[in-house]
């Protein structure tokens, strides 16, 4: 292990893997520089191949709510591993995890397990389209629902509410079935529903957005979506891949007491192993094959190792919720107060959005209520902040359009240490 190993390995990786990474955001495209190749992680720290350690606020993009390499999760996987890795047949543990999810997620009566958040949202939209017999869907600018064709869509120009592909390879015919409107803009949704409501299968939304930084729903926004879906017979899909079990044991729908028709989950539900979930009322979920005719399948769906990790983590979050979620809120407040004070000391314009241990820091006066607001933040300042922290042993997401996460493994001392680092940064 020596300095420069990350760069050397990155050059080698780029010969073999597009951009040297298996998911684009990891390539540091938004911030420049060399991605750190991580060799191990423990608690709130990650360690790269040069032996450098970082206090980590990415947490593998959300799953690590108890911290990395938590013994409860590692032991659950190890215990399962000795019996094999995959059977392609139902297992007791899948029933146990389904029961846990139904118990914790207010709107869930039945679940279907898949292997990623993308699979979950793709399947959820197909379910909504199959049930309603309608083709259109509405999504929100700045919300990310994985890389399914129907979601890689940019807002249509001007009056044309129907979307255009935001990626090559997405057929125009597919993109035009998705309308993209600004987050928190209920009037824009009402306009679309007025003309197309009877053809809208679903409105899909991150109930607390985490893919344009962290952006909160303004009062009445989600309630308005709920009412519009009920009025027009469309289905409301809460994409809780990030917020599920993060902001509350019952996710955003538990915290905000709004019931969607269909919920998608990921990240935490798999304890850091590949997992996605579609869940909701039985009378909707039973439309999935084989009880219904809407096809959905997966070789590794309900994988024993992922399910074991998910059971271990959700059980801990359920049983210790009264300790865990207040503690995560306290950690989040400590972080926000400290970083706010340090950045004020630098005279840097910034604002925060935060729900418990999920946060967004924007280098703009704010408020930030949608993607346009988030896009107005100072990206050069973000880059300086990102690299100043990284050089000082603190890892935040390598993009201004990502949320940050705290875990139970971040101690008060760890958080104070990051604040003292920011005080000394050259911004
Ligand atoms: P995956 O297919 O990456 O498991 O989940 C897609 C997805 C769906 N819905 C929401 C709300 C999500 O946040 C995600 C994935 N989140 C990103 C981070 N913003 C994953 C990181 C990455 O793409 O590498």
mmCIF file of N, CA and C in Angstrom, residues 256-386:
data_model
loop_
_atom_site.group_PDB
_atom_site.id
_atom_site.type_symbol
_atom_site.label_atom_id
_atom_site.label_comp_id
_atom_site.label_asym_id
_atom_site.label_seq_id
_atom_site.Cartn_x
_atom_site.Cartn_y
_atom_site.Cartn_z
ATOM 1 N N UNK A 256 -44.746 10.848 8.155
ATOM 2 C CA UNK A 256 -45.643 11.916 7.672
ATOM 3 C C UNK A 256 -47.113 11.498 7.679
ATOM 4 N N UNK A 257 -47.353 10.221 7.985
ATOM 5 C CA UNK A 257 -48.728 9.676 8.096
ATOM 6 C C UNK A 257 -49.540 9.920 6.825
ATOM 7 N N UNK A 258 -48.938 9.553 5.687
ATOM 8 C CA UNK A 258 -49.640 9.591 4.404
ATOM 9 C C UNK A 258 -49.495 8.204 3.787
ATOM 10 N N UNK A 259 -50.603 7.617 3.339
ATOM 11 C CA UNK A 259 -50.511 6.243 2.814
ATOM 12 C C UNK A 259 -50.498 6.242 1.283
ATOM 13 N N UNK A 260 -49.416 5.764 0.688
ATOM 14 C CA UNK A 260 -49.381 5.581 -0.769
ATOM 15 C C UNK A 260 -50.131 4.313 -1.129
ATOM 16 N N UNK A 261 -50.277 4.073 -2.411
ATOM 17 C CA UNK A 261 -50.881 2.809 -2.856
ATOM 18 C C UNK A 261 -49.808 1.723 -2.969
ATOM 19 N N UNK A 262 -48.644 2.119 -3.497
ATOM 20 C CA UNK A 262 -47.538 1.171 -3.672
ATOM 21 C C UNK A 262 -46.283 1.827 -3.107
ATOM 22 N N UNK A 263 -45.445 1.035 -2.463
ATOM 23 C CA UNK A 263 -44.186 1.534 -1.903
ATOM 24 C C UNK A 263 -43.035 0.705 -2.454
ATOM 25 N N UNK A 264 -41.961 1.391 -2.807
ATOM 26 C CA UNK A 264 -40.741 0.661 -3.161
ATOM 27 C C UNK A 264 -39.691 0.911 -2.083
ATOM 28 N N UNK A 265 -38.918 -0.107 -1.794
ATOM 29 C CA UNK A 265 -37.877 -0.054 -0.769
ATOM 30 C C UNK A 265 -36.580 -0.599 -1.343
ATOM 31 N N UNK A 266 -35.464 -0.266 -0.677
ATOM 32 C CA UNK A 266 -34.160 -0.800 -1.061
ATOM 33 C C UNK A 266 -33.178 -0.455 0.040
ATOM 34 N N UNK A 267 -31.869 -0.502 -0.280
ATOM 35 C CA UNK A 267 -30.828 -0.030 0.637
ATOM 36 C C UNK A 267 -30.933 -0.669 2.026
ATOM 37 N N UNK A 268 -31.505 0.055 3.005
ATOM 38 C CA UNK A 268 -31.522 -0.455 4.394
ATOM 39 C C UNK A 268 -32.174 -1.833 4.481
ATOM 40 N N UNK A 269 -33.236 -2.067 3.684
ATOM 41 C CA UNK A 269 -33.989 -3.326 3.796
ATOM 42 C C UNK A 269 -33.112 -4.537 3.481
ATOM 43 N N UNK A 270 -31.994 -4.312 2.788
ATOM 44 C CA UNK A 270 -31.085 -5.415 2.468
ATOM 45 C C UNK A 270 -29.838 -5.414 3.336
ATOM 46 N N UNK A 271 -29.759 -4.472 4.265
ATOM 47 C CA UNK A 271 -28.624 -4.443 5.186
ATOM 48 C C UNK A 271 -27.284 -4.302 4.491
ATOM 49 N N UNK A 272 -27.318 -3.724 3.278
ATOM 50 C CA UNK A 272 -26.069 -3.563 2.537
ATOM 51 C C UNK A 272 -25.843 -4.682 1.524
ATOM 52 N N UNK A 273 -26.803 -5.611 1.468
ATOM 53 C CA UNK A 273 -26.740 -6.658 0.435
ATOM 54 C C UNK A 273 -27.781 -6.338 -0.647
ATOM 55 N N UNK A 274 -27.673 -6.928 -1.859
ATOM 56 C CA UNK A 274 -28.591 -6.562 -2.947
ATOM 57 C C UNK A 274 -30.046 -6.888 -2.602
ATOM 58 N N UNK A 275 -30.878 -5.865 -2.563
ATOM 59 C CA UNK A 275 -32.294 -6.086 -2.205
ATOM 60 C C UNK A 275 -33.142 -4.890 -2.639
ATOM 61 N N UNK A 276 -34.307 -5.194 -3.167
ATOM 62 C CA UNK A 276 -35.333 -4.181 -3.422
ATOM 63 C C UNK A 276 -36.668 -4.813 -3.059
ATOM 64 N N UNK A 277 -37.664 -3.968 -2.810
ATOM 65 C CA UNK A 277 -38.977 -4.464 -2.387
ATOM 66 C C UNK A 277 -40.067 -3.640 -3.051
ATOM 67 N N UNK A 278 -41.128 -4.325 -3.501
ATOM 68 C CA UNK A 278 -42.378 -3.638 -3.843
ATOM 69 C C UNK A 278 -43.373 -4.100 -2.788
ATOM 70 N N UNK A 279 -44.124 -3.189 -2.180
ATOM 71 C CA UNK A 279 -45.097 -3.616 -1.164
ATOM 72 C C UNK A 279 -46.314 -2.708 -1.222
ATOM 73 N N UNK A 280 -47.400 -3.215 -0.639
ATOM 74 C CA UNK A 280 -48.637 -2.456 -0.642
ATOM 75 C C UNK A 280 -49.804 -3.325 -0.227
ATOM 76 N N UNK A 281 -51.038 -2.825 -0.401
ATOM 77 C CA UNK A 281 -52.227 -3.590 -0.038
ATOM 78 C C UNK A 281 -52.325 -4.889 -0.838
ATOM 79 N N UNK A 282 -52.866 -5.931 -0.199
ATOM 80 C CA UNK A 282 -52.947 -7.245 -0.858
ATOM 81 C C UNK A 282 -53.689 -7.163 -2.181
ATOM 82 N N UNK A 283 -54.784 -6.378 -2.204
ATOM 83 C CA UNK A 283 -55.609 -6.411 -3.415
ATOM 84 C C UNK A 283 -54.886 -5.806 -4.608
ATOM 85 N N UNK A 284 -53.836 -5.009 -4.341
ATOM 86 C CA UNK A 284 -52.995 -4.525 -5.453
ATOM 87 C C UNK A 284 -51.885 -5.525 -5.754
ATOM 88 N N UNK A 285 -51.205 -5.973 -4.680
ATOM 89 C CA UNK A 285 -50.031 -6.836 -4.861
ATOM 90 C C UNK A 285 -50.381 -8.176 -5.485
ATOM 91 N N UNK A 286 -51.606 -8.660 -5.243
ATOM 92 C CA UNK A 286 -51.982 -9.990 -5.775
ATOM 93 C C UNK A 286 -52.092 -9.993 -7.296
ATOM 94 N N UNK A 287 -51.963 -8.790 -7.896
ATOM 95 C CA UNK A 287 -51.968 -8.714 -9.369
ATOM 96 C C UNK A 287 -50.645 -9.160 -9.969
ATOM 97 N N UNK A 288 -49.626 -9.275 -9.130
ATOM 98 C CA UNK A 288 -48.338 -9.802 -9.619
ATOM 99 C C UNK A 288 -48.466 -11.299 -9.873
ATOM 100 N N UNK A 289 -47.815 -11.754 -10.944
ATOM 101 C CA UNK A 289 -47.773 -13.204 -11.168
ATOM 102 C C UNK A 289 -47.096 -13.880 -9.969
ATOM 103 N N UNK A 290 -47.450 -15.108 -9.613
ATOM 104 C CA UNK A 290 -48.376 -15.996 -10.339
ATOM 105 C C UNK A 290 -49.839 -15.866 -9.919
ATOM 106 N N UNK A 291 -50.159 -15.085 -8.861
ATOM 107 C CA UNK A 291 -51.591 -14.962 -8.508
ATOM 108 C C UNK A 291 -52.313 -14.075 -9.512
ATOM 109 N N UNK A 292 -51.609 -13.109 -10.043
ATOM 110 C CA UNK A 292 -52.192 -12.216 -11.040
ATOM 111 C C UNK A 292 -51.471 -12.374 -12.354
ATOM 112 N N UNK A 293 -51.754 -11.490 -13.282
ATOM 113 C CA UNK A 293 -51.206 -11.646 -14.638
ATOM 114 C C UNK A 293 -50.068 -10.687 -14.941
ATOM 115 N N UNK A 294 -49.733 -9.825 -13.979
ATOM 116 C CA UNK A 294 -48.665 -8.845 -14.236
ATOM 117 C C UNK A 294 -47.320 -9.487 -13.910
ATOM 118 N N UNK A 295 -46.523 -9.716 -14.967
ATOM 119 C CA UNK A 295 -45.336 -10.535 -14.777
ATOM 120 C C UNK A 295 -44.216 -9.789 -14.053
ATOM 121 N N UNK A 296 -43.547 -10.491 -13.196
ATOM 122 C CA UNK A 296 -42.408 -9.942 -12.448
ATOM 123 C C UNK A 296 -41.651 -11.154 -11.915
ATOM 124 N N UNK A 297 -40.303 -11.145 -12.058
ATOM 125 C CA UNK A 297 -39.551 -12.344 -11.668
ATOM 126 C C UNK A 297 -38.099 -11.982 -11.413
ATOM 127 N N UNK A 298 -37.335 -12.932 -10.857
ATOM 128 C CA UNK A 298 -35.905 -12.674 -10.624
ATOM 129 C C UNK A 298 -35.185 -13.882 -10.079
ATOM 130 N N UNK A 299 -34.086 -14.264 -10.728
ATOM 131 C CA UNK A 299 -33.328 -15.444 -10.314
ATOM 132 C C UNK A 299 -32.920 -15.378 -8.855
ATOM 133 N N UNK A 300 -32.437 -14.201 -8.446
ATOM 134 C CA UNK A 300 -31.889 -14.077 -7.086
ATOM 135 C C UNK A 300 -32.841 -13.303 -6.165
ATOM 136 N N UNK A 301 -34.080 -13.126 -6.610
ATOM 137 C CA UNK A 301 -35.045 -12.436 -5.737
ATOM 138 C C UNK A 301 -35.201 -13.191 -4.430
ATOM 139 N N UNK A 302 -35.167 -12.480 -3.298
ATOM 140 C CA UNK A 302 -35.268 -13.150 -2.006
ATOM 141 C C UNK A 302 -34.016 -13.933 -1.659
ATOM 142 N N UNK A 303 -32.872 -13.508 -2.193
ATOM 143 C CA UNK A 303 -31.623 -14.229 -1.947
ATOM 144 C C UNK A 303 -31.377 -14.436 -0.457
ATOM 145 N N UNK A 304 -31.036 -15.664 -0.039
ATOM 146 C CA UNK A 304 -30.897 -15.965 1.392
ATOM 147 C C UNK A 304 -29.928 -15.056 2.151
ATOM 148 N N UNK A 305 -28.815 -14.672 1.529
ATOM 149 C CA UNK A 305 -27.837 -13.825 2.232
ATOM 150 C C UNK A 305 -28.389 -12.408 2.411
ATOM 151 N N UNK A 306 -29.022 -11.872 1.362
ATOM 152 C CA UNK A 306 -29.623 -10.530 1.459
ATOM 153 C C UNK A 306 -30.758 -10.534 2.467
ATOM 154 N N UNK A 307 -31.563 -11.574 2.443
ATOM 155 C CA UNK A 307 -32.712 -11.659 3.353
ATOM 156 C C UNK A 307 -32.237 -11.765 4.800
ATOM 157 N N UNK A 308 -31.180 -12.543 5.019
ATOM 158 C CA UNK A 308 -30.644 -12.679 6.387
ATOM 159 C C UNK A 308 -30.159 -11.331 6.908
ATOM 160 N N UNK A 309 -29.459 -10.592 6.051
ATOM 161 C CA UNK A 309 -28.962 -9.260 6.455
ATOM 162 C C UNK A 309 -30.135 -8.327 6.730
ATOM 163 N N UNK A 310 -31.151 -8.381 5.867
ATOM 164 C CA UNK A 310 -32.322 -7.522 6.050
ATOM 165 C C UNK A 310 -33.075 -7.824 7.326
ATOM 166 N N UNK A 311 -33.241 -9.113 7.619
ATOM 167 C CA UNK A 311 -33.944 -9.477 8.861
ATOM 168 C C UNK A 311 -33.180 -8.976 10.075
ATOM 169 N N UNK A 312 -31.860 -9.167 10.055
ATOM 170 C CA UNK A 312 -31.047 -8.745 11.209
ATOM 171 C C UNK A 312 -31.168 -7.233 11.421
ATOM 172 N N UNK A 313 -31.093 -6.468 10.345
ATOM 173 C CA UNK A 313 -31.115 -5.013 10.477
ATOM 174 C C UNK A 313 -32.508 -4.509 10.844
ATOM 175 N N UNK A 314 -33.534 -4.976 10.147
ATOM 176 C CA UNK A 314 -34.887 -4.473 10.449
ATOM 177 C C UNK A 314 -35.317 -4.867 11.864
ATOM 178 N N UNK A 315 -34.932 -6.059 12.292
ATOM 179 C CA UNK A 315 -35.287 -6.485 13.655
ATOM 180 C C UNK A 315 -34.690 -5.527 14.689
ATOM 181 N N UNK A 316 -33.435 -5.156 14.483
ATOM 182 C CA UNK A 316 -32.764 -4.216 15.392
ATOM 183 C C UNK A 316 -33.429 -2.845 15.342
ATOM 184 N N UNK A 317 -33.771 -2.382 14.153
ATOM 185 C CA UNK A 317 -34.409 -1.070 14.014
ATOM 186 C C UNK A 317 -35.793 -1.067 14.641
ATOM 187 N N UNK A 318 -36.503 -2.191 14.527
ATOM 188 C CA UNK A 318 -37.842 -2.292 15.126
ATOM 189 C C UNK A 318 -37.739 -2.353 16.640
ATOM 190 N N UNK A 319 -36.872 -3.247 17.133
ATOM 191 C CA UNK A 319 -36.832 -3.512 18.583
ATOM 192 C C UNK A 319 -36.210 -2.357 19.362
ATOM 193 N N UNK A 320 -35.319 -1.614 18.736
ATOM 194 C CA UNK A 320 -34.609 -0.537 19.439
ATOM 195 C C UNK A 320 -34.959 0.834 18.869
ATOM 196 N N UNK A 321 -36.110 0.939 18.225
ATOM 197 C CA UNK A 321 -36.500 2.198 17.561
ATOM 198 C C UNK A 321 -36.511 3.375 18.531
ATOM 199 N N UNK A 322 -36.986 3.148 19.748
ATOM 200 C CA UNK A 322 -37.107 4.251 20.718
ATOM 201 C C UNK A 322 -35.752 4.821 21.106
ATOM 202 N N UNK A 323 -34.700 4.003 20.927
ATOM 203 C CA UNK A 323 -33.338 4.497 21.219
ATOM 204 C C UNK A 323 -32.672 5.017 19.942
ATOM 205 N N UNK A 324 -32.841 4.259 18.860
ATOM 206 C CA UNK A 324 -32.086 4.540 17.631
ATOM 207 C C UNK A 324 -32.502 5.850 16.967
ATOM 208 N N UNK A 325 -33.797 6.052 16.751
ATOM 209 C CA UNK A 325 -34.194 7.214 15.938
ATOM 210 C C UNK A 325 -33.998 8.545 16.664
ATOM 211 N N UNK A 326 -34.279 8.620 17.966
ATOM 212 C CA UNK A 326 -33.910 9.863 18.673
ATOM 213 C C UNK A 326 -32.400 10.110 18.657
ATOM 214 N N UNK A 327 -31.621 9.017 18.767
ATOM 215 C CA UNK A 327 -30.160 9.181 18.743
ATOM 216 C C UNK A 327 -29.700 9.687 17.374
ATOM 217 N N UNK A 328 -30.292 9.164 16.318
ATOM 218 C CA UNK A 328 -29.914 9.621 14.965
ATOM 219 C C UNK A 328 -30.306 11.086 14.773
ATOM 220 N N UNK A 329 -31.442 11.479 15.327
ATOM 221 C CA UNK A 329 -31.852 12.892 15.241
ATOM 222 C C UNK A 329 -30.848 13.771 15.984
ATOM 223 N N UNK A 330 -30.426 13.327 17.153
ATOM 224 C CA UNK A 330 -29.465 14.113 17.941
ATOM 225 C C UNK A 330 -28.135 14.235 17.201
ATOM 226 N N UNK A 331 -27.702 13.149 16.572
ATOM 227 C CA UNK A 331 -26.457 13.194 15.801
ATOM 228 C C UNK A 331 -26.602 14.157 14.610
ATOM 229 N N UNK A 332 -27.776 14.077 13.959
ATOM 230 C CA UNK A 332 -28.008 14.966 12.822
ATOM 231 C C UNK A 332 -27.989 16.422 13.229
ATOM 232 N N UNK A 333 -28.605 16.697 14.387
ATOM 233 C CA UNK A 333 -28.636 18.102 14.872
ATOM 234 C C UNK A 333 -27.238 18.574 15.242
ATOM 235 N N UNK A 334 -26.479 17.685 15.907
ATOM 236 C CA UNK A 334 -25.103 18.048 16.274
ATOM 237 C C UNK A 334 -24.263 18.362 15.043
ATOM 238 N N UNK A 335 -24.421 17.512 14.010
ATOM 239 C CA UNK A 335 -23.672 17.735 12.772
ATOM 240 C C UNK A 335 -24.070 19.051 12.131
ATOM 241 N N UNK A 336 -25.394 19.273 11.999
ATOM 242 C CA UNK A 336 -25.864 20.496 11.327
ATOM 243 C C UNK A 336 -25.426 21.743 12.085
ATOM 244 N N UNK A 337 -25.596 21.726 13.404
ATOM 245 C CA UNK A 337 -25.190 22.901 14.203
ATOM 246 C C UNK A 337 -23.699 23.180 14.044
ATOM 247 N N UNK A 338 -22.904 22.102 14.100
ATOM 248 C CA UNK A 338 -21.445 22.287 14.030
ATOM 249 C C UNK A 338 -20.996 22.759 12.673
ATOM 250 N N UNK A 339 -21.494 22.085 11.618
ATOM 251 C CA UNK A 339 -21.050 22.462 10.264
ATOM 252 C C UNK A 339 -21.570 23.839 9.902
ATOM 253 N N UNK A 340 -22.804 24.161 10.374
ATOM 254 C CA UNK A 340 -23.390 25.480 10.089
ATOM 255 C C UNK A 340 -22.493 26.558 10.714
ATOM 256 N N UNK A 341 -22.093 26.319 11.966
ATOM 257 C CA UNK A 341 -21.262 27.286 12.690
ATOM 258 C C UNK A 341 -19.902 27.444 11.983
ATOM 259 N N UNK A 342 -19.345 26.337 11.568
ATOM 260 C CA UNK A 342 -18.018 26.389 10.913
ATOM 261 C C UNK A 342 -18.114 27.118 9.574
ATOM 262 N N UNK A 343 -19.169 26.845 8.807
ATOM 263 C CA UNK A 343 -19.303 27.500 7.493
ATOM 264 C C UNK A 343 -19.661 28.972 7.654
ATOM 265 N N UNK A 344 -20.465 29.283 8.679
ATOM 266 C CA UNK A 344 -20.739 30.712 8.970
ATOM 267 C C UNK A 344 -19.434 31.424 9.279
ATOM 268 N N UNK A 345 -18.552 30.718 9.983
ATOM 269 C CA UNK A 345 -17.244 31.294 10.328
ATOM 270 C C UNK A 345 -16.425 31.638 9.091
ATOM 271 N N UNK A 346 -16.669 30.874 8.029
ATOM 272 C CA UNK A 346 -15.981 31.151 6.757
ATOM 273 C C UNK A 346 -16.714 32.206 5.936
ATOM 274 N N UNK A 347 -17.919 32.565 6.399
ATOM 275 C CA UNK A 347 -18.725 33.534 5.636
ATOM 276 C C UNK A 347 -19.252 32.938 4.346
ATOM 277 N N UNK A 348 -19.450 31.602 4.364
ATOM 278 C CA UNK A 348 -19.903 30.893 3.149
ATOM 279 C C UNK A 348 -21.423 30.769 3.165
ATOM 280 N N UNK A 349 -22.079 31.216 2.078
ATOM 281 C CA UNK A 349 -23.547 31.095 1.985
ATOM 282 C C UNK A 349 -23.908 29.627 1.841
ATOM 283 N N UNK A 350 -24.797 29.164 2.693
ATOM 284 C CA UNK A 350 -25.198 27.761 2.603
ATOM 285 C C UNK A 350 -26.529 27.583 3.308
ATOM 286 N N UNK A 351 -27.204 26.477 2.992
ATOM 287 C CA UNK A 351 -28.429 26.135 3.720
ATOM 288 C C UNK A 351 -28.522 24.618 3.852
ATOM 289 N N UNK A 352 -29.377 24.194 4.765
ATOM 290 C CA UNK A 352 -29.499 22.769 5.091
ATOM 291 C C UNK A 352 -30.934 22.314 4.879
ATOM 292 N N UNK A 353 -31.064 21.079 4.455
ATOM 293 C CA UNK A 353 -32.334 20.355 4.593
ATOM 294 C C UNK A 353 -31.994 19.054 5.301
ATOM 295 N N UNK A 354 -32.778 18.688 6.324
ATOM 296 C CA UNK A 354 -32.403 17.480 7.061
ATOM 297 C C UNK A 354 -33.635 16.852 7.684
ATOM 298 N N UNK A 355 -33.685 15.534 7.635
ATOM 299 C CA UNK A 355 -34.687 14.752 8.364
ATOM 300 C C UNK A 355 -33.924 13.669 9.114
ATOM 301 N N UNK A 356 -33.748 13.891 10.400
ATOM 302 C CA UNK A 356 -33.024 12.904 11.205
ATOM 303 C C UNK A 356 -31.596 12.765 10.719
ATOM 304 N N UNK A 357 -31.242 11.585 10.284
ATOM 305 C CA UNK A 357 -29.848 11.278 9.899
ATOM 306 C C UNK A 357 -29.625 11.379 8.398
ATOM 307 N N UNK A 358 -30.594 11.932 7.682
ATOM 308 C CA UNK A 358 -30.497 12.130 6.216
ATOM 309 C C UNK A 358 -30.462 13.625 5.966
ATOM 310 N N UNK A 359 -29.384 14.094 5.318
ATOM 311 C CA UNK A 359 -29.240 15.555 5.221
ATOM 312 C C UNK A 359 -28.756 16.014 3.852
ATOM 313 N N UNK A 360 -29.034 17.291 3.588
ATOM 314 C CA UNK A 360 -28.542 17.929 2.362
ATOM 315 C C UNK A 360 -27.951 19.276 2.721
ATOM 316 N N UNK A 361 -26.724 19.535 2.231
ATOM 317 C CA UNK A 361 -26.055 20.817 2.472
ATOM 318 C C UNK A 361 -25.880 21.490 1.106
ATOM 319 N N UNK A 362 -26.391 22.708 0.962
ATOM 320 C CA UNK A 362 -26.352 23.399 -0.328
ATOM 321 C C UNK A 362 -25.601 24.709 -0.176
ATOM 322 N N UNK A 363 -24.704 24.991 -1.098
ATOM 323 C CA UNK A 363 -23.961 26.253 -1.032
ATOM 324 C C UNK A 363 -24.731 27.340 -1.778
ATOM 325 N N UNK A 364 -25.818 27.721 -1.162
ATOM 326 C CA UNK A 364 -26.685 28.805 -1.627
ATOM 327 C C UNK A 364 -27.468 29.293 -0.415
ATOM 328 N N UNK A 365 -27.972 30.541 -0.499
ATOM 329 C CA UNK A 365 -28.711 31.080 0.645
ATOM 330 C C UNK A 365 -29.942 30.209 0.959
ATOM 331 N N UNK A 366 -30.539 29.648 -0.101
ATOM 332 C CA UNK A 366 -31.746 28.846 0.081
ATOM 333 C C UNK A 366 -32.982 29.725 0.101
ATOM 334 N N UNK A 367 -34.176 29.194 0.351
ATOM 335 C CA UNK A 367 -34.387 27.760 0.603
ATOM 336 C C UNK A 367 -34.232 26.929 -0.660
ATOM 337 N N UNK A 368 -34.056 25.619 -0.455
ATOM 338 C CA UNK A 368 -33.974 24.675 -1.569
ATOM 339 C C UNK A 368 -35.177 23.743 -1.475
ATOM 340 N N UNK A 369 -36.131 23.976 -2.370
ATOM 341 C CA UNK A 369 -37.388 23.204 -2.353
ATOM 342 C C UNK A 369 -37.600 22.385 -3.607
ATOM 343 N N UNK A 370 -36.674 22.508 -4.569
ATOM 344 C CA UNK A 370 -36.817 21.729 -5.803
ATOM 345 C C UNK A 370 -35.475 21.664 -6.523
ATOM 346 N N UNK A 371 -35.464 20.995 -7.682
ATOM 347 C CA UNK A 371 -34.200 20.774 -8.398
ATOM 348 C C UNK A 371 -33.611 22.083 -8.916
ATOM 349 N N UNK A 372 -34.482 22.990 -9.312
ATOM 350 C CA UNK A 372 -33.992 24.279 -9.822
ATOM 351 C C UNK A 372 -33.258 25.036 -8.720
ATOM 352 N N UNK A 373 -33.816 25.031 -7.512
ATOM 353 C CA UNK A 373 -33.142 25.672 -6.373
ATOM 354 C C UNK A 373 -31.791 24.987 -6.112
ATOM 355 N N UNK A 374 -31.812 23.661 -6.133
ATOM 356 C CA UNK A 374 -30.580 22.900 -5.831
ATOM 357 C C UNK A 374 -29.522 23.172 -6.887
ATOM 358 N N UNK A 375 -29.970 23.322 -8.143
ATOM 359 C CA UNK A 375 -29.033 23.559 -9.248
ATOM 360 C C UNK A 375 -28.401 24.946 -9.167
ATOM 361 N N UNK A 376 -29.037 25.835 -8.393
ATOM 362 C CA UNK A 376 -28.499 27.198 -8.274
ATOM 363 C C UNK A 376 -27.380 27.305 -7.262
ATOM 364 N N UNK A 377 -27.054 26.207 -6.595
ATOM 365 C CA UNK A 377 -25.996 26.239 -5.569
ATOM 366 C C UNK A 377 -24.625 26.349 -6.237
ATOM 367 N N UNK A 378 -23.643 26.800 -5.453
ATOM 368 C CA UNK A 378 -22.288 27.058 -5.953
ATOM 369 C C UNK A 378 -21.514 25.743 -6.078
ATOM 370 N N UNK A 379 -21.397 25.229 -7.309
ATOM 371 C CA UNK A 379 -20.757 23.923 -7.513
ATOM 372 C C UNK A 379 -19.255 23.977 -7.276
ATOM 373 N N UNK A 380 -18.625 25.149 -7.587
ATOM 374 C CA UNK A 380 -17.181 25.257 -7.328
ATOM 375 C C UNK A 380 -16.907 25.178 -5.834
ATOM 376 N N UNK A 381 -17.774 25.831 -5.048
ATOM 377 C CA UNK A 381 -17.613 25.785 -3.599
ATOM 378 C C UNK A 381 -17.790 24.356 -3.116
ATOM 379 N N UNK A 382 -18.784 23.658 -3.712
ATOM 380 C CA UNK A 382 -18.973 22.267 -3.301
ATOM 381 C C UNK A 382 -17.712 21.479 -3.575
ATOM 382 N N UNK A 383 -17.098 21.651 -4.735
ATOM 383 C CA UNK A 383 -15.889 20.887 -5.078
ATOM 384 C C UNK A 383 -14.769 21.175 -4.066
ATOM 385 N N UNK A 384 -14.603 22.466 -3.721
ATOM 386 C CA UNK A 384 -13.543 22.806 -2.740
ATOM 387 C C UNK A 384 -13.839 22.136 -1.398
ATOM 388 N N UNK A 385 -15.127 22.183 -1.022
ATOM 389 C CA UNK A 385 -15.532 21.591 0.255
ATOM 390 C C UNK A 385 -15.301 20.075 0.235
ATOM 391 N N UNK A 386 -15.724 19.450 -0.864
ATOM 392 C CA UNK A 386 -15.587 17.991 -0.982
ATOM 393 C C UNK A 386 -14.118 17.571 -0.855
#
